Amino acid sequence: MEEAVSFLTKIKEKFECKEVDIKTYSPLTLAFIGDCVYDLIIRTVIVERGNKTPASLHKSKSLIVKAQAQAKLIEALADELTDEETSVYRRGRNAKSYTTAKNASVADYRKATGLEALIGYLYLKNEEDRILELIDTGFTKLGIGL
């Protein structure tokens, strides 16, 4: 039986990306890609739940991907993370960012950045199943049904 090839692997092969030790990436670089991966997961679930207007889709997505919601998610996941995952999250949370969310507290913005760094780290390690497991567990704990 053929082993499934991840989307990340296909991207790296198609565009001839060289191998990089992801532990050398800055936490803000991890958050940069993690933000996109998290957003893609949430958008995919929302679209799969029904064909709606773009404005309705955007409103549903925005409630879940905003910094306050991400901060609550990572708080709910605190006891679910491995030591390695906790370390990556903390690096992201403590990173010195020169921007902030316009509608979020600094604390929530930093927690959200930590979550995004963790998601980016797991994505670049090809651990998509772990990302989905964490998001599902967090949503279940928070009572968020998508």
PDB file of C-alpha atoms in Angstrom:
ATOM      1  CA  MET A   1       0.000   0.000   0.000  1.00  0.00           C
ATOM      2  CA  GLU A   2       1.272   3.476  -0.859  1.00  0.00           C
ATOM      3  CA  GLU A   3       2.023   5.840   1.971  1.00  0.00           C
ATOM      4  CA  ALA A   4       0.212   9.172   1.768  1.00  0.00           C
ATOM      5  CA  VAL A   5       2.414  12.142   0.976  1.00  0.00           C
ATOM      6  CA  SER A   6       1.651  15.303   2.914  1.00  0.00           C
ATOM      7  CA  PHE A   7       0.802  18.592   1.285  1.00  0.00           C
ATOM      8  CA  LEU A   8       3.952  20.065   2.858  1.00  0.00           C
ATOM      9  CA  THR A   9       6.110  17.363   1.279  1.00  0.00           C
ATOM     10  CA  LYS A  10       4.514  18.029  -2.099  1.00  0.00           C
ATOM     11  CA  ILE A  11       5.157  21.766  -1.755  1.00  0.00           C
ATOM     12  CA  LYS A  12       8.808  21.189  -0.822  1.00  0.00           C
ATOM     13  CA  GLU A  13       9.320  18.805  -3.739  1.00  0.00           C
ATOM     14  CA  LYS A  14       7.515  20.954  -6.316  1.00  0.00           C
ATOM     15  CA  PHE A  15       9.387  24.118  -5.419  1.00  0.00           C
ATOM     16  CA  GLU A  16      12.692  22.415  -4.607  1.00  0.00           C
ATOM     17  CA  CYS A  17      12.878  23.705  -1.038  1.00  0.00           C
ATOM     18  CA  LYS A  18      15.996  22.752   0.811  1.00  0.00           C
ATOM     19  CA  GLU A  19      15.821  20.987   4.159  1.00  0.00           C
ATOM     20  CA  VAL A  20      16.105  23.301   7.143  1.00  0.00           C
ATOM     21  CA  ASP A  21      16.279  22.405  10.817  1.00  0.00           C
ATOM     22  CA  ILE A  22      13.011  23.918  12.035  1.00  0.00           C
ATOM     23  CA  LYS A  23      14.495  24.442  15.473  1.00  0.00           C
ATOM     24  CA  THR A  24      16.542  27.238  13.884  1.00  0.00           C
ATOM     25  CA  TYR A  25      13.430  29.169  12.837  1.00  0.00           C
ATOM     26  CA  SER A  26      12.485  32.153  14.953  1.00  0.00           C
ATOM     27  CA  PRO A  27       9.216  31.774  16.863  1.00  0.00           C
ATOM     28  CA  LEU A  28       7.706  34.585  14.816  1.00  0.00           C
ATOM     29  CA  THR A  29       8.542  32.716  11.601  1.00  0.00           C
ATOM     30  CA  LEU A  30       6.805  29.651  13.030  1.00  0.00           C
ATOM     31  CA  ALA A  31       3.825  31.836  13.975  1.00  0.00           C
ATOM     32  CA  PHE A  32       3.752  33.282  10.449  1.00  0.00           C
ATOM     33  CA  ILE A  33       3.157  29.854   8.892  1.00  0.00           C
ATOM     34  CA  GLY A  34       1.095  28.601  11.842  1.00  0.00           C
ATOM     35  CA  ASP A  35      -1.370  31.473  11.475  1.00  0.00           C
ATOM     36  CA  CYS A  36      -2.001  30.418   7.892  1.00  0.00           C
ATOM     37  CA  VAL A  37      -2.331  26.717   8.715  1.00  0.00           C
ATOM     38  CA  TYR A  38      -4.791  27.407  11.555  1.00  0.00           C
ATOM     39  CA  ASP A  39      -6.780  29.754   9.331  1.00  0.00           C
ATOM     40  CA  LEU A  40      -6.885  27.153   6.543  1.00  0.00           C
ATOM     41  CA  ILE A  41      -8.172  24.463   8.922  1.00  0.00           C
ATOM     42  CA  ILE A  42     -10.928  26.708  10.287  1.00  0.00           C
ATOM     43  CA  ARG A  43     -11.910  27.955   6.814  1.00  0.00           C
ATOM     44  CA  THR A  44     -12.031  24.393   5.498  1.00  0.00           C
ATOM     45  CA  VAL A  45     -14.315  23.213   8.297  1.00  0.00           C
ATOM     46  CA  ILE A  46     -16.618  26.212   7.920  1.00  0.00           C
ATOM     47  CA  VAL A  47     -16.895  25.795   4.148  1.00  0.00           C
ATOM     48  CA  GLU A  48     -17.514  22.058   4.504  1.00  0.00           C
ATOM     49  CA  ARG A  49     -20.406  22.811   6.877  1.00  0.00           C
ATOM     50  CA  GLY A  50     -22.354  24.585   4.167  1.00  0.00           C
ATOM     51  CA  ASN A  51     -22.356  26.892   1.193  1.00  0.00           C
ATOM     52  CA  LYS A  52     -22.873  30.417   2.551  1.00  0.00           C
ATOM     53  CA  THR A  53     -22.175  33.943   1.434  1.00  0.00           C
ATOM     54  CA  PRO A  54     -18.569  35.110   1.718  1.00  0.00           C
ATOM     55  CA  ALA A  55     -19.617  37.645   4.373  1.00  0.00           C
ATOM     56  CA  SER A  56     -21.219  34.908   6.471  1.00  0.00           C
ATOM     57  CA  LEU A  57     -18.185  32.654   6.051  1.00  0.00           C
ATOM     58  CA  HIS A  58     -15.867  35.476   7.069  1.00  0.00           C
ATOM     59  CA  LYS A  59     -17.924  36.290  10.158  1.00  0.00           C
ATOM     60  CA  SER A  60     -17.924  32.641  11.285  1.00  0.00           C
ATOM     61  CA  LYS A  61     -14.189  32.340  10.689  1.00  0.00           C
ATOM     62  CA  SER A  62     -13.319  35.589  12.425  1.00  0.00           C
ATOM     63  CA  LEU A  63     -14.986  34.520  15.674  1.00  0.00           C
ATOM     64  CA  ILE A  64     -12.657  31.526  15.888  1.00  0.00           C
ATOM     65  CA  VAL A  65      -9.345  32.852  14.565  1.00  0.00           C
ATOM     66  CA  LYS A  66      -9.243  36.124  16.512  1.00  0.00           C
ATOM     67  CA  ALA A  67      -6.582  36.483  19.186  1.00  0.00           C
ATOM     68  CA  GLN A  68      -9.023  36.194  22.111  1.00  0.00           C
ATOM     69  CA  ALA A  69     -10.373  32.869  20.828  1.00  0.00           C
ATOM     70  CA  GLN A  70      -6.876  31.535  20.159  1.00  0.00           C
ATOM     71  CA  ALA A  71      -5.812  32.560  23.685  1.00  0.00           C
ATOM     72  CA  LYS A  72      -8.730  30.601  25.164  1.00  0.00           C
ATOM     73  CA  LEU A  73      -7.873  27.629  22.975  1.00  0.00           C
ATOM     74  CA  ILE A  74      -4.254  27.423  24.111  1.00  0.00           C
ATOM     75  CA  GLU A  75      -5.321  27.864  27.747  1.00  0.00           C
ATOM     76  CA  ALA A  76      -7.668  24.896  27.341  1.00  0.00           C
ATOM     77  CA  LEU A  77      -4.838  22.857  25.818  1.00  0.00           C
ATOM     78  CA  ALA A  78      -2.188  23.612  28.446  1.00  0.00           C
ATOM     79  CA  ASP A  79      -2.372  20.183  30.096  1.00  0.00           C
ATOM     80  CA  GLU A  80      -2.497  18.391  26.728  1.00  0.00           C
ATOM     81  CA  LEU A  81       0.856  19.609  25.423  1.00  0.00           C
ATOM     82  CA  THR A  82       4.068  17.638  25.524  1.00  0.00           C
ATOM     83  CA  ASP A  83       7.162  19.257  27.048  1.00  0.00           C
ATOM     84  CA  GLU A  84       8.487  19.984  23.554  1.00  0.00           C
ATOM     85  CA  GLU A  85       5.180  21.560  22.479  1.00  0.00           C
ATOM     86  CA  THR A  86       5.038  23.657  25.645  1.00  0.00           C
ATOM     87  CA  SER A  87       8.555  24.906  24.970  1.00  0.00           C
ATOM     88  CA  VAL A  88       7.664  25.938  21.399  1.00  0.00           C
ATOM     89  CA  TYR A  89       4.477  27.642  22.624  1.00  0.00           C
ATOM     90  CA  ARG A  90       6.399  29.602  25.269  1.00  0.00           C
ATOM     91  CA  ARG A  91       9.017  30.703  22.740  1.00  0.00           C
ATOM     92  CA  GLY A  92       6.222  32.020  20.533  1.00  0.00           C
ATOM     93  CA  ARG A  93       4.357  33.660  23.395  1.00  0.00           C
ATOM     94  CA  ASN A  94       7.497  35.393  24.657  1.00  0.00           C
ATOM     95  CA  ALA A  95       8.774  36.515  21.244  1.00  0.00           C
ATOM     96  CA  LYS A  96       9.229  40.249  20.845  1.00  0.00           C
ATOM     97  CA  SER A  97       6.737  41.270  18.199  1.00  0.00           C
ATOM     98  CA  TYR A  98       6.598  44.827  16.946  1.00  0.00           C
ATOM     99  CA  THR A  99       2.922  44.574  16.073  1.00  0.00           C
ATOM    100  CA  THR A 100      -0.206  43.898  18.088  1.00  0.00           C
ATOM    101  CA  ALA A 101      -3.773  43.022  17.269  1.00  0.00           C
ATOM    102  CA  LYS A 102      -5.974  46.086  17.109  1.00  0.00           C
ATOM    103  CA  ASN A 103      -8.826  44.440  19.020  1.00  0.00           C
ATOM    104  CA  ALA A 104      -6.960  42.241  21.514  1.00  0.00           C
ATOM    105  CA  SER A 105      -5.079  42.669  24.746  1.00  0.00           C
ATOM    106  CA  VAL A 106      -1.307  42.248  24.677  1.00  0.00           C
ATOM    107  CA  ALA A 107      -1.659  39.081  26.792  1.00  0.00           C
ATOM    108  CA  ASP A 108      -4.168  37.504  24.397  1.00  0.00           C
ATOM    109  CA  TYR A 109      -2.094  38.529  21.381  1.00  0.00           C
ATOM    110  CA  ARG A 110       1.014  36.891  22.833  1.00  0.00           C
ATOM    111  CA  LYS A 111      -0.848  33.683  23.720  1.00  0.00           C
ATOM    112  CA  ALA A 112      -2.273  33.600  20.187  1.00  0.00           C
ATOM    113  CA  THR A 113       1.213  34.079  18.749  1.00  0.00           C
ATOM    114  CA  GLY A 114       2.408  31.177  20.904  1.00  0.00           C
ATOM    115  CA  LEU A 115      -0.400  28.962  19.606  1.00  0.00           C
ATOM    116  CA  GLU A 116       0.399  29.929  16.021  1.00  0.00           C
ATOM    117  CA  ALA A 117       4.100  29.196  16.594  1.00  0.00           C
ATOM    118  CA  LEU A 118       3.175  25.749  17.933  1.00  0.00           C
ATOM    119  CA  ILE A 119       0.934  25.036  14.948  1.00  0.00           C
ATOM    120  CA  GLY A 120       3.651  26.230  12.557  1.00  0.00           C
ATOM    121  CA  TYR A 121       6.215  24.032  14.287  1.00  0.00           C
ATOM    122  CA  LEU A 122       3.994  20.958  14.118  1.00  0.00           C
ATOM    123  CA  TYR A 123       3.135  21.671  10.479  1.00  0.00           C
ATOM    124  CA  LEU A 124       6.791  21.950   9.495  1.00  0.00           C
ATOM    125  CA  LYS A 125       7.429  18.656  11.304  1.00  0.00           C
ATOM    126  CA  ASN A 126       4.683  17.051   9.179  1.00  0.00           C
ATOM    127  CA  GLU A 127       2.554  16.444  12.264  1.00  0.00           C
ATOM    128  CA  GLU A 128      -0.785  17.460  10.792  1.00  0.00           C
ATOM    129  CA  ASP A 129      -2.627  14.782  12.774  1.00  0.00           C
ATOM    130  CA  ARG A 130      -1.329  16.284  16.016  1.00  0.00           C
ATOM    131  CA  ILE A 131      -2.488  19.755  14.963  1.00  0.00           C
ATOM    132  CA  LEU A 132      -5.978  18.445  14.229  1.00  0.00           C
ATOM    133  CA  GLU A 133      -6.046  16.489  17.492  1.00  0.00           C
ATOM    134  CA  LEU A 134      -5.106  19.560  19.520  1.00  0.00           C
ATOM    135  CA  ILE A 135      -7.631  21.827  17.800  1.00  0.00           C
ATOM    136  CA  ASP A 136     -10.399  19.251  18.190  1.00  0.00           C
ATOM    137  CA  THR A 137      -9.547  18.654  21.852  1.00  0.00           C
ATOM    138  CA  GLY A 138      -9.439  22.368  22.577  1.00  0.00           C
ATOM    139  CA  PHE A 139     -12.737  23.040  20.851  1.00  0.00           C
ATOM    140  CA  THR A 140     -14.341  20.153  22.716  1.00  0.00           C
ATOM    141  CA  LYS A 141     -13.060  21.479  26.051  1.00  0.00           C
ATOM    142  CA  LEU A 142     -14.366  24.954  25.204  1.00  0.00           C
ATOM    143  CA  GLY A 143     -17.706  23.690  23.894  1.00  0.00           C
ATOM    144  CA  ILE A 144     -17.077  25.097  20.432  1.00  0.00           C
ATOM    145  CA  GLY A 145     -18.872  23.168  17.756  1.00  0.00           C
ATOM    146  CA  LEU A 146     -17.902  23.830  14.200  1.00  0.00           C
TER     147      LEU A 146
END
